[in-house]
Amino acid sequence: MSLLSHKLFFLKKIITLFFLLALAAFGVYWLNRARTIQLFGEIYARVETNQKVVALTLDDGPNEKIDTVLNILKNHNVKATFFPIGKLMKEDLSPIKKIVEEGHELGNHSYTHRILSLRSYETIRQEIEPTDKLLREAGYVGDIHFRPPYGMKIFMLPLYLKQNNRKTIIWDVSPEGNPTLNMDPKKLSQFVIDQTKNGSIILLHPMNDGREASLESLEPIIQGLKAKGFIFKTVSELLEMADS
Ligand SMILES: [Zn+2]
């Protein structure tokens, strides 16, 4: 082999290696964010059903805005699913007790709300178990599904969830990431009403700072979807309605 072909041979190897590494990095990135696929266990972004049913999921908090949210839900006779943050529950469990009293579903959204990708099995256990304990302390008795902070979920997280018989709940309707919608309650609610399909799971953060438009759009979303014939279900109820 001449010196030139030797060099070319190594250059090709380096390019191939670089390409494979880039492909692997993209694969990990994609898998971390994929809404319908994960390495282990069950994950749901929505369910397949021919019934006009939808689940409203409300993440983060709880905080003082809980009363406003609960009043809107009560006025429209809607049961939602809340995914509150463990450490905020530890500071004040009374909003969670109210959520339980009003008959809503609760899920686990981790203790510290940090990204759980690439964390150890033990760290994940410490994020999930104390949060569950607080939900039970507040009097919640139903199934506890898990929603990963920021929707990210590799590698140990899905393994832990599978081994502990937990379902991962993502979403298929999420308007808040769109800057043309997230400051405008009218546009935001219309987007959600237009995008919702049978079996959809809607994600909103109506209690977070900077999400005033989400809080304001809660009522028009409920009214608009009801006008289209949708019935609101908790996540657990929705999962039971999936076509077999
Ligand atoms: Zn969150």
mmCIF file of N, CA and C in Angstrom, residues 54-178:
data_model
loop_
_atom_site.group_PDB
_atom_site.id
_atom_site.type_symbol
_atom_site.label_atom_id
_atom_site.label_comp_id
_atom_site.label_asym_id
_atom_site.label_seq_id
_atom_site.Cartn_x
_atom_site.Cartn_y
_atom_site.Cartn_z
ATOM 1 N N VAL A 54 -60.758 13.053 26.270
ATOM 2 C CA VAL A 54 -59.485 13.777 26.341
ATOM 3 C C VAL A 54 -59.067 13.873 27.815
ATOM 4 N N ALA A 55 -57.758 13.902 28.049
ATOM 5 C CA ALA A 55 -57.255 14.093 29.424
ATOM 6 C C ALA A 55 -56.507 15.413 29.497
ATOM 7 N N LEU A 56 -56.832 16.168 30.537
ATOM 8 C CA LEU A 56 -56.149 17.439 30.791
ATOM 9 C C LEU A 56 -55.125 17.194 31.891
ATOM 10 N N THR A 57 -53.838 17.432 31.576
ATOM 11 C CA THR A 57 -52.802 17.224 32.592
ATOM 12 C C THR A 57 -52.162 18.567 32.929
ATOM 13 N N LEU A 58 -52.021 18.830 34.225
ATOM 14 C CA LEU A 58 -51.556 20.127 34.721
ATOM 15 C C LEU A 58 -50.288 19.900 35.532
ATOM 16 N N ASP A 59 -49.174 20.398 35.014
ATOM 17 C CA ASP A 59 -47.868 20.096 35.602
ATOM 18 C C ASP A 59 -47.344 21.207 36.502
ATOM 19 N N ASP A 60 -46.438 20.785 37.388
ATOM 20 C CA ASP A 60 -45.668 21.662 38.292
ATOM 21 C C ASP A 60 -46.539 22.246 39.412
ATOM 22 N N GLY A 61 -45.941 23.167 40.169
ATOM 23 C CA GLY A 61 -46.597 23.642 41.372
ATOM 24 C C GLY A 61 -46.523 22.540 42.421
ATOM 25 N N PRO A 62 -47.363 22.511 43.420
ATOM 26 C CA PRO A 62 -48.496 23.419 43.573
ATOM 27 C C PRO A 62 -48.072 24.750 44.212
ATOM 28 N N ASN A 63 -48.928 25.736 44.014
ATOM 29 C CA ASN A 63 -48.709 27.022 44.679
ATOM 30 C C ASN A 63 -50.067 27.694 44.921
ATOM 31 N N GLU A 64 -50.020 28.979 45.234
ATOM 32 C CA GLU A 64 -51.257 29.669 45.641
ATOM 33 C C GLU A 64 -52.295 29.757 44.512
ATOM 34 N N LYS A 65 -51.874 29.486 43.279
ATOM 35 C CA LYS A 65 -52.845 29.561 42.170
ATOM 36 C C LYS A 65 -53.757 28.334 42.111
ATOM 37 N N ILE A 66 -53.512 27.364 43.002
ATOM 38 C CA ILE A 66 -54.282 26.121 42.946
ATOM 39 C C ILE A 66 -55.779 26.375 43.093
ATOM 40 N N ASP A 67 -56.161 27.348 43.939
ATOM 41 C CA ASP A 67 -57.595 27.586 44.155
ATOM 42 C C ASP A 67 -58.281 28.057 42.877
ATOM 43 N N THR A 68 -57.598 28.938 42.140
ATOM 44 C CA THR A 68 -58.164 29.417 40.866
ATOM 45 C C THR A 68 -58.356 28.234 39.911
ATOM 46 N N VAL A 69 -57.326 27.395 39.822
ATOM 47 C CA VAL A 69 -57.397 26.240 38.907
ATOM 48 C C VAL A 69 -58.526 25.299 39.332
ATOM 49 N N LEU A 70 -58.572 24.985 40.632
ATOM 50 C CA LEU A 70 -59.588 24.034 41.108
ATOM 51 C C LEU A 70 -61.000 24.582 40.919
ATOM 52 N N ASN A 71 -61.152 25.902 41.100
ATOM 53 C CA ASN A 71 -62.483 26.490 40.905
ATOM 54 C C ASN A 71 -62.954 26.365 39.464
ATOM 55 N N ILE A 72 -62.042 26.627 38.530
ATOM 56 C CA ILE A 72 -62.410 26.505 37.101
ATOM 57 C C ILE A 72 -62.840 25.061 36.813
ATOM 58 N N LEU A 73 -62.039 24.101 37.298
ATOM 59 C CA LEU A 73 -62.357 22.687 37.030
ATOM 60 C C LEU A 73 -63.699 22.308 37.660
ATOM 61 N N LYS A 74 -63.919 22.791 38.876
ATOM 62 C CA LYS A 74 -65.163 22.460 39.581
ATOM 63 C C LYS A 74 -66.373 23.068 38.863
ATOM 64 N N ASN A 75 -66.229 24.330 38.454
ATOM 65 C CA ASN A 75 -67.342 25.012 37.773
ATOM 66 C C ASN A 75 -67.758 24.294 36.498
ATOM 67 N N HIS A 76 -66.810 23.608 35.873
ATOM 68 C CA HIS A 76 -67.127 22.916 34.615
ATOM 69 C C HIS A 76 -67.202 21.401 34.798
ATOM 70 N N ASN A 77 -67.164 20.979 36.057
ATOM 71 C CA ASN A 77 -67.277 19.553 36.373
ATOM 72 C C ASN A 77 -66.248 18.708 35.599
ATOM 73 N N VAL A 78 -65.014 19.175 35.619
ATOM 74 C CA VAL A 78 -63.935 18.471 34.909
ATOM 75 C C VAL A 78 -62.965 17.884 35.930
ATOM 76 N N LYS A 79 -62.619 16.604 35.723
ATOM 77 C CA LYS A 79 -61.566 15.982 36.532
ATOM 78 C C LYS A 79 -60.284 15.976 35.710
ATOM 79 N N ALA A 80 -59.220 16.546 36.306
ATOM 80 C CA ALA A 80 -57.930 16.629 35.607
ATOM 81 C C ALA A 80 -56.919 15.714 36.296
ATOM 82 N N THR A 81 -55.718 15.671 35.727
ATOM 83 C CA THR A 81 -54.624 14.916 36.346
ATOM 84 C C THR A 81 -53.482 15.893 36.618
ATOM 85 N N PHE A 82 -53.085 15.987 37.880
ATOM 86 C CA PHE A 82 -52.030 16.921 38.296
ATOM 87 C C PHE A 82 -50.712 16.171 38.480
ATOM 88 N N PHE A 83 -49.625 16.781 37.990
ATOM 89 C CA PHE A 83 -48.280 16.242 38.221
ATOM 90 C C PHE A 83 -47.458 17.299 38.982
ATOM 91 N N PRO A 84 -47.619 17.363 40.306
ATOM 92 C CA PRO A 84 -46.910 18.388 41.083
ATOM 93 C C PRO A 84 -45.470 17.960 41.424
ATOM 94 N N ILE A 85 -44.687 18.923 41.871
ATOM 95 C CA ILE A 85 -43.270 18.693 42.183
ATOM 96 C C ILE A 85 -43.113 18.348 43.667
ATOM 97 N N GLY A 86 -42.356 17.273 43.939
ATOM 98 C CA GLY A 86 -42.216 16.752 45.302
ATOM 99 C C GLY A 86 -41.765 17.785 46.325
ATOM 100 N N LYS A 87 -40.691 18.520 46.019
ATOM 101 C CA LYS A 87 -40.146 19.427 47.051
ATOM 102 C C LYS A 87 -41.123 20.561 47.364
ATOM 103 N N LEU A 88 -41.956 20.951 46.411
ATOM 104 C CA LEU A 88 -42.973 21.981 46.693
ATOM 105 C C LEU A 88 -44.107 21.407 47.542
ATOM 106 N N MET A 89 -44.381 20.128 47.338
ATOM 107 C CA MET A 89 -45.389 19.467 48.182
ATOM 108 C C MET A 89 -44.890 19.391 49.611
ATOM 109 N N LYS A 90 -43.574 19.132 49.754
ATOM 110 C CA LYS A 90 -42.966 19.018 51.090
ATOM 111 C C LYS A 90 -43.110 20.340 51.850
ATOM 112 N N GLU A 91 -42.969 21.463 51.114
ATOM 113 C CA GLU A 91 -43.099 22.783 51.747
ATOM 114 C C GLU A 91 -44.529 23.041 52.206
ATOM 115 N N ASP A 92 -45.477 22.589 51.418
ATOM 116 C CA ASP A 92 -46.885 22.823 51.752
ATOM 117 C C ASP A 92 -47.752 21.763 51.074
ATOM 118 N N LEU A 93 -48.282 20.868 51.913
ATOM 119 C CA LEU A 93 -49.066 19.755 51.366
ATOM 120 C C LEU A 93 -50.550 20.119 51.200
ATOM 121 N N SER A 94 -50.940 21.289 51.730
ATOM 122 C CA SER A 94 -52.379 21.604 51.720
ATOM 123 C C SER A 94 -52.980 21.703 50.300
ATOM 124 N N PRO A 95 -52.259 22.253 49.284
ATOM 125 C CA PRO A 95 -52.862 22.252 47.952
ATOM 126 C C PRO A 95 -53.126 20.835 47.420
ATOM 127 N N ILE A 96 -52.242 19.899 47.775
ATOM 128 C CA ILE A 96 -52.417 18.517 47.304
ATOM 129 C C ILE A 96 -53.643 17.895 47.976
ATOM 130 N N LYS A 97 -53.805 18.211 49.247
ATOM 131 C CA LYS A 97 -54.997 17.698 49.950
ATOM 132 C C LYS A 97 -56.270 18.210 49.282
ATOM 133 N N LYS A 98 -56.243 19.490 48.852
ATOM 134 C CA LYS A 98 -57.418 20.046 48.153
ATOM 135 C C LYS A 98 -57.659 19.303 46.844
ATOM 136 N N ILE A 99 -56.572 19.033 46.105
ATOM 137 C CA ILE A 99 -56.705 18.309 44.825
ATOM 138 C C ILE A 99 -57.354 16.943 45.068
ATOM 139 N N VAL A 100 -56.901 16.269 46.141
ATOM 140 C CA VAL A 100 -57.461 14.956 46.489
ATOM 141 C C VAL A 100 -58.948 15.097 46.837
ATOM 142 N N GLU A 101 -59.275 16.094 47.666
ATOM 143 C CA GLU A 101 -60.673 16.296 48.092
ATOM 144 C C GLU A 101 -61.599 16.529 46.905
ATOM 145 N N GLU A 102 -61.070 17.189 45.879
ATOM 146 C CA GLU A 102 -61.911 17.512 44.710
ATOM 147 C C GLU A 102 -62.002 16.350 43.726
ATOM 148 N N GLY A 103 -61.312 15.245 44.030
ATOM 149 C CA GLY A 103 -61.463 14.022 43.228
ATOM 150 C C GLY A 103 -60.640 13.966 41.960
ATOM 151 N N HIS A 104 -59.570 14.764 41.872
ATOM 152 C CA HIS A 104 -58.709 14.720 40.685
ATOM 153 C C HIS A 104 -57.671 13.600 40.821
ATOM 154 N N GLU A 105 -57.034 13.299 39.703
ATOM 155 C CA GLU A 105 -55.956 12.300 39.730
ATOM 156 C C GLU A 105 -54.630 13.005 39.994
ATOM 157 N N LEU A 106 -53.707 12.292 40.644
ATOM 158 C CA LEU A 106 -52.369 12.834 40.883
ATOM 159 C C LEU A 106 -51.317 11.880 40.336
ATOM 160 N N GLY A 107 -50.244 12.455 39.846
ATOM 161 C CA GLY A 107 -49.129 11.650 39.352
ATOM 162 C C GLY A 107 -47.825 12.168 39.931
ATOM 163 N N ASN A 108 -46.760 11.418 39.654
ATOM 164 C CA ASN A 108 -45.426 11.744 40.179
ATOM 165 C C ASN A 108 -44.631 12.479 39.097
ATOM 166 N N HIS A 109 -44.068 13.629 39.466
ATOM 167 C CA HIS A 109 -43.309 14.439 38.493
ATOM 168 C C HIS A 109 -41.889 14.694 39.022
ATOM 169 N N SER A 110 -41.426 13.773 39.888
ATOM 170 C CA SER A 110 -40.102 13.795 40.535
ATOM 171 C C SER A 110 -40.095 14.739 41.736
ATOM 172 N N TYR A 111 -39.037 14.632 42.522
ATOM 173 C CA TYR A 111 -38.933 15.442 43.740
ATOM 174 C C TYR A 111 -38.338 16.811 43.458
ATOM 175 N N THR A 112 -37.261 16.854 42.653
ATOM 176 C CA THR A 112 -36.567 18.144 42.449
ATOM 177 C C THR A 112 -36.834 18.767 41.082
ATOM 178 N N HIS A 113 -37.488 18.000 40.197
ATOM 179 C CA HIS A 113 -37.791 18.480 38.842
ATOM 180 C C HIS A 113 -36.524 18.740 38.018
ATOM 181 N N ARG A 114 -35.485 17.956 38.267
ATOM 182 C CA ARG A 114 -34.313 18.089 37.401
ATOM 183 C C ARG A 114 -34.416 17.071 36.266
ATOM 184 N N ILE A 115 -33.604 17.281 35.241
ATOM 185 C CA ILE A 115 -33.577 16.329 34.132
ATOM 186 C C ILE A 115 -33.047 14.998 34.657
ATOM 187 N N LEU A 116 -33.774 13.925 34.401
ATOM 188 C CA LEU A 116 -33.378 12.630 34.965
ATOM 189 C C LEU A 116 -32.623 11.755 33.960
ATOM 190 N N SER A 117 -32.390 12.268 32.764
ATOM 191 C CA SER A 117 -31.604 11.518 31.785
ATOM 192 C C SER A 117 -30.212 11.299 32.352
ATOM 193 N N LEU A 118 -29.692 10.105 32.127
ATOM 194 C CA LEU A 118 -28.313 9.755 32.495
ATOM 195 C C LEU A 118 -28.073 9.764 34.016
ATOM 196 N N ARG A 119 -29.126 9.808 34.818
ATOM 197 C CA ARG A 119 -28.955 9.712 36.276
ATOM 198 C C ARG A 119 -28.883 8.244 36.684
ATOM 199 N N SER A 120 -28.333 8.006 37.885
ATOM 200 C CA SER A 120 -28.203 6.624 38.361
ATOM 201 C C SER A 120 -29.558 6.105 38.830
ATOM 202 N N TYR A 121 -29.632 4.796 38.926
ATOM 203 C CA TYR A 121 -30.841 4.117 39.400
ATOM 204 C C TYR A 121 -31.208 4.637 40.790
ATOM 205 N N GLU A 122 -30.190 4.800 41.651
ATOM 206 C CA GLU A 122 -30.427 5.244 43.032
ATOM 207 C C GLU A 122 -30.963 6.683 43.069
ATOM 208 N N THR A 123 -30.385 7.557 42.238
ATOM 209 C CA THR A 123 -30.871 8.948 42.185
ATOM 210 C C THR A 123 -32.334 8.968 41.756
ATOM 211 N N ILE A 124 -32.652 8.151 40.774
ATOM 212 C CA ILE A 124 -34.037 8.118 40.283
ATOM 213 C C ILE A 124 -34.976 7.620 41.382
ATOM 214 N N ARG A 125 -34.516 6.603 42.127
ATOM 215 C CA ARG A 125 -35.333 6.106 43.247
ATOM 216 C C ARG A 125 -35.604 7.240 44.250
ATOM 217 N N GLN A 126 -34.551 8.041 44.513
ATOM 218 C CA GLN A 126 -34.699 9.143 45.475
ATOM 219 C C GLN A 126 -35.574 10.280 44.949
ATOM 220 N N GLU A 127 -35.746 10.354 43.643
ATOM 221 C CA GLU A 127 -36.639 11.359 43.058
ATOM 222 C C GLU A 127 -38.092 10.901 43.101
ATOM 223 N N ILE A 128 -38.280 9.575 42.981
ATOM 224 C CA ILE A 128 -39.637 9.051 42.823
ATOM 225 C C ILE A 128 -40.281 8.669 44.159
ATOM 226 N N GLU A 129 -39.571 7.915 44.980
ATOM 227 C CA GLU A 129 -40.218 7.348 46.172
ATOM 228 C C GLU A 129 -40.679 8.406 47.189
ATOM 229 N N PRO A 130 -39.847 9.419 47.555
ATOM 230 C CA PRO A 130 -40.346 10.420 48.517
ATOM 231 C C PRO A 130 -41.537 11.215 47.973
ATOM 232 N N THR A 131 -41.572 11.389 46.645
ATOM 233 C CA THR A 131 -42.693 12.112 46.013
ATOM 234 C C THR A 131 -43.976 11.295 46.145
ATOM 235 N N ASP A 132 -43.865 9.986 45.911
ATOM 236 C CA ASP A 132 -45.015 9.098 46.106
ATOM 237 C C ASP A 132 -45.513 9.155 47.536
ATOM 238 N N LYS A 133 -44.551 9.154 48.468
ATOM 239 C CA LYS A 133 -44.890 9.145 49.897
ATOM 240 C C LYS A 133 -45.726 10.384 50.243
ATOM 241 N N LEU A 134 -45.331 11.536 49.678
ATOM 242 C CA LEU A 134 -46.069 12.779 49.942
ATOM 243 C C LEU A 134 -47.475 12.716 49.351
ATOM 244 N N LEU A 135 -47.593 12.144 48.158
ATOM 245 C CA LEU A 135 -48.928 12.011 47.547
ATOM 246 C C LEU A 135 -49.827 11.155 48.441
ATOM 247 N N ARG A 136 -49.264 10.080 48.982
ATOM 248 C CA ARG A 136 -50.048 9.202 49.869
ATOM 249 C C ARG A 136 -50.371 9.917 51.184
ATOM 250 N N GLU A 137 -49.399 10.687 51.676
ATOM 251 C CA GLU A 137 -49.620 11.446 52.912
ATOM 252 C C GLU A 137 -50.782 12.425 52.767
ATOM 253 N N ALA A 138 -50.941 12.950 51.554
ATOM 254 C CA ALA A 138 -52.029 13.902 51.289
ATOM 255 C C ALA A 138 -53.368 13.191 51.155
ATOM 256 N N GLY A 139 -53.339 11.856 51.189
ATOM 257 C CA GLY A 139 -54.579 11.089 51.141
ATOM 258 C C GLY A 139 -54.917 10.526 49.774
ATOM 259 N N TYR A 140 -53.982 10.634 48.807
ATOM 260 C CA TYR A 140 -54.265 10.133 47.466
ATOM 261 C C TYR A 140 -54.157 8.605 47.449
ATOM 262 N N VAL A 141 -55.168 7.951 46.861
ATOM 263 C CA VAL A 141 -55.181 6.484 46.895
ATOM 264 C C VAL A 141 -55.079 5.825 45.508
ATOM 265 N N GLY A 142 -55.218 6.579 44.437
ATOM 266 C CA GLY A 142 -55.245 5.975 43.092
ATOM 267 C C GLY A 142 -53.875 5.559 42.590
ATOM 268 N N ASP A 143 -53.860 5.025 41.363
ATOM 269 C CA ASP A 143 -52.587 4.687 40.697
ATOM 270 C C ASP A 143 -51.742 5.948 40.569
ATOM 271 N N ILE A 144 -50.428 5.787 40.617
ATOM 272 C CA ILE A 144 -49.536 6.943 40.433
ATOM 273 C C ILE A 144 -48.703 6.717 39.171
ATOM 274 N N HIS A 145 -49.035 7.447 38.111
ATOM 275 C CA HIS A 145 -48.233 7.386 36.889
ATOM 276 C C HIS A 145 -47.077 8.373 37.010
ATOM 277 N N PHE A 146 -46.142 8.289 36.069
ATOM 278 C CA PHE A 146 -44.969 9.165 36.149
ATOM 279 C C PHE A 146 -44.871 10.042 34.912
ATOM 280 N N ARG A 147 -44.603 11.316 35.148
ATOM 281 C CA ARG A 147 -44.308 12.220 34.029
ATOM 282 C C ARG A 147 -42.884 12.742 34.215
ATOM 283 N N PRO A 148 -41.981 12.402 33.291
ATOM 284 C CA PRO A 148 -40.591 12.850 33.434
ATOM 285 C C PRO A 148 -40.469 14.369 33.296
ATOM 286 N N PRO A 149 -39.695 15.018 34.180
ATOM 287 C CA PRO A 149 -39.455 16.457 33.998
ATOM 288 C C PRO A 149 -38.907 16.729 32.599
ATOM 289 N N TYR A 150 -39.440 17.692 31.927
ATOM 290 C CA TYR A 150 -39.060 18.104 30.564
ATOM 291 C C TYR A 150 -39.304 16.978 29.544
ATOM 292 N N GLY A 151 -39.990 15.933 29.953
ATOM 293 C CA GLY A 151 -40.284 14.826 29.034
ATOM 294 C C GLY A 151 -39.077 13.983 28.686
ATOM 295 N N MET A 152 -37.950 14.156 29.398
ATOM 296 C CA MET A 152 -36.720 13.425 29.034
ATOM 297 C C MET A 152 -36.567 12.177 29.898
ATOM 298 N N LYS A 153 -36.074 11.096 29.279
ATOM 299 C CA LYS A 153 -36.246 9.815 29.959
ATOM 300 C C LYS A 153 -35.289 8.690 29.581
ATOM 301 N N ILE A 154 -34.011 8.945 29.456
ATOM 302 C CA ILE A 154 -33.084 7.820 29.292
ATOM 303 C C ILE A 154 -32.098 7.827 30.447
ATOM 304 N N PHE A 155 -31.398 6.754 30.769
ATOM 305 C CA PHE A 155 -31.612 5.360 30.415
ATOM 306 C C PHE A 155 -32.238 4.601 31.601
ATOM 307 N N MET A 156 -31.778 4.991 32.809
ATOM 308 C CA MET A 156 -32.201 4.224 33.987
ATOM 309 C C MET A 156 -33.659 4.495 34.346
ATOM 310 N N LEU A 157 -34.152 5.678 33.983
ATOM 311 C CA LEU A 157 -35.521 6.046 34.364
ATOM 312 C C LEU A 157 -36.561 5.036 33.852
ATOM 313 N N PRO A 158 -36.595 4.747 32.532
ATOM 314 C CA PRO A 158 -37.596 3.777 32.085
ATOM 315 C C PRO A 158 -37.408 2.392 32.698
ATOM 316 N N LEU A 159 -36.153 2.015 32.973
ATOM 317 C CA LEU A 159 -35.901 0.719 33.618
ATOM 318 C C LEU A 159 -36.521 0.712 35.015
ATOM 319 N N TYR A 160 -36.272 1.789 35.768
ATOM 320 C CA TYR A 160 -36.835 1.896 37.121
ATOM 321 C C TYR A 160 -38.367 1.843 37.059
ATOM 322 N N LEU A 161 -38.930 2.598 36.130
ATOM 323 C CA LEU A 161 -40.391 2.664 36.031
ATOM 324 C C LEU A 161 -40.977 1.305 35.670
ATOM 325 N N LYS A 162 -40.311 0.614 34.765
ATOM 326 C CA LYS A 162 -40.810 -0.725 34.374
ATOM 327 C C LYS A 162 -40.743 -1.679 35.565
ATOM 328 N N GLN A 163 -39.615 -1.657 36.267
ATOM 329 C CA GLN A 163 -39.447 -2.587 37.387
ATOM 330 C C GLN A 163 -40.417 -2.276 38.520
ATOM 331 N N ASN A 164 -40.900 -1.033 38.558
ATOM 332 C CA ASN A 164 -41.838 -0.660 39.619
ATOM 333 C C ASN A 164 -43.265 -0.486 39.091
ATOM 334 N N ASN A 165 -43.514 -1.115 37.933
ATOM 335 C CA ASN A 165 -44.866 -1.144 37.343
ATOM 336 C C ASN A 165 -45.483 0.239 37.167
ATOM 337 N N ARG A 166 -44.702 1.166 36.658
ATOM 338 C CA ARG A 166 -45.208 2.522 36.429
ATOM 339 C C ARG A 166 -45.363 2.787 34.953
ATOM 340 N N LYS A 167 -46.388 3.537 34.629
ATOM 341 C CA LYS A 167 -46.564 3.970 33.241
ATOM 342 C C LYS A 167 -45.991 5.376 33.091
ATOM 343 N N THR A 168 -45.343 5.642 31.950
ATOM 344 C CA THR A 168 -44.834 6.982 31.652
ATOM 345 C C THR A 168 -45.891 7.716 30.836
ATOM 346 N N ILE A 169 -46.247 8.899 31.300
ATOM 347 C CA ILE A 169 -47.289 9.674 30.615
ATOM 348 C C ILE A 169 -46.655 10.918 29.997
ATOM 349 N N ILE A 170 -46.695 11.013 28.680
ATOM 350 C CA ILE A 170 -46.220 12.205 27.980
ATOM 351 C C ILE A 170 -47.467 12.985 27.528
ATOM 352 N N TRP A 171 -47.487 13.535 26.355
ATOM 353 C CA TRP A 171 -48.627 14.330 25.890
ATOM 354 C C TRP A 171 -48.568 14.413 24.372
ATOM 355 N N ASP A 172 -49.678 14.745 23.747
ATOM 356 C CA ASP A 172 -49.632 15.004 22.291
ATOM 357 C C ASP A 172 -50.092 16.425 21.957
ATOM 358 N N VAL A 173 -50.648 17.155 22.934
ATOM 359 C CA VAL A 173 -51.049 18.549 22.676
ATOM 360 C C VAL A 173 -50.363 19.436 23.726
ATOM 361 N N SER A 174 -49.431 20.250 23.248
ATOM 362 C CA SER A 174 -48.611 21.043 24.174
ATOM 363 C C SER A 174 -48.311 22.397 23.533
ATOM 364 N N PRO A 175 -49.137 23.405 23.827
ATOM 365 C CA PRO A 175 -49.028 24.677 23.098
ATOM 366 C C PRO A 175 -47.970 25.633 23.653
ATOM 367 N N GLU A 176 -47.488 25.371 24.875
ATOM 368 C CA GLU A 176 -46.728 26.419 25.571
ATOM 369 C C GLU A 176 -45.324 26.654 25.017
ATOM 370 N N GLY A 177 -44.786 25.683 24.292
ATOM 371 C CA GLY A 177 -43.450 25.867 23.726
ATOM 372 C C GLY A 177 -43.449 26.800 22.520
ATOM 373 N N ASN A 178 -44.627 27.124 22.031
ATOM 374 C CA ASN A 178 -44.741 27.947 20.826
ATOM 375 C C ASN A 178 -44.857 29.431 21.206
#
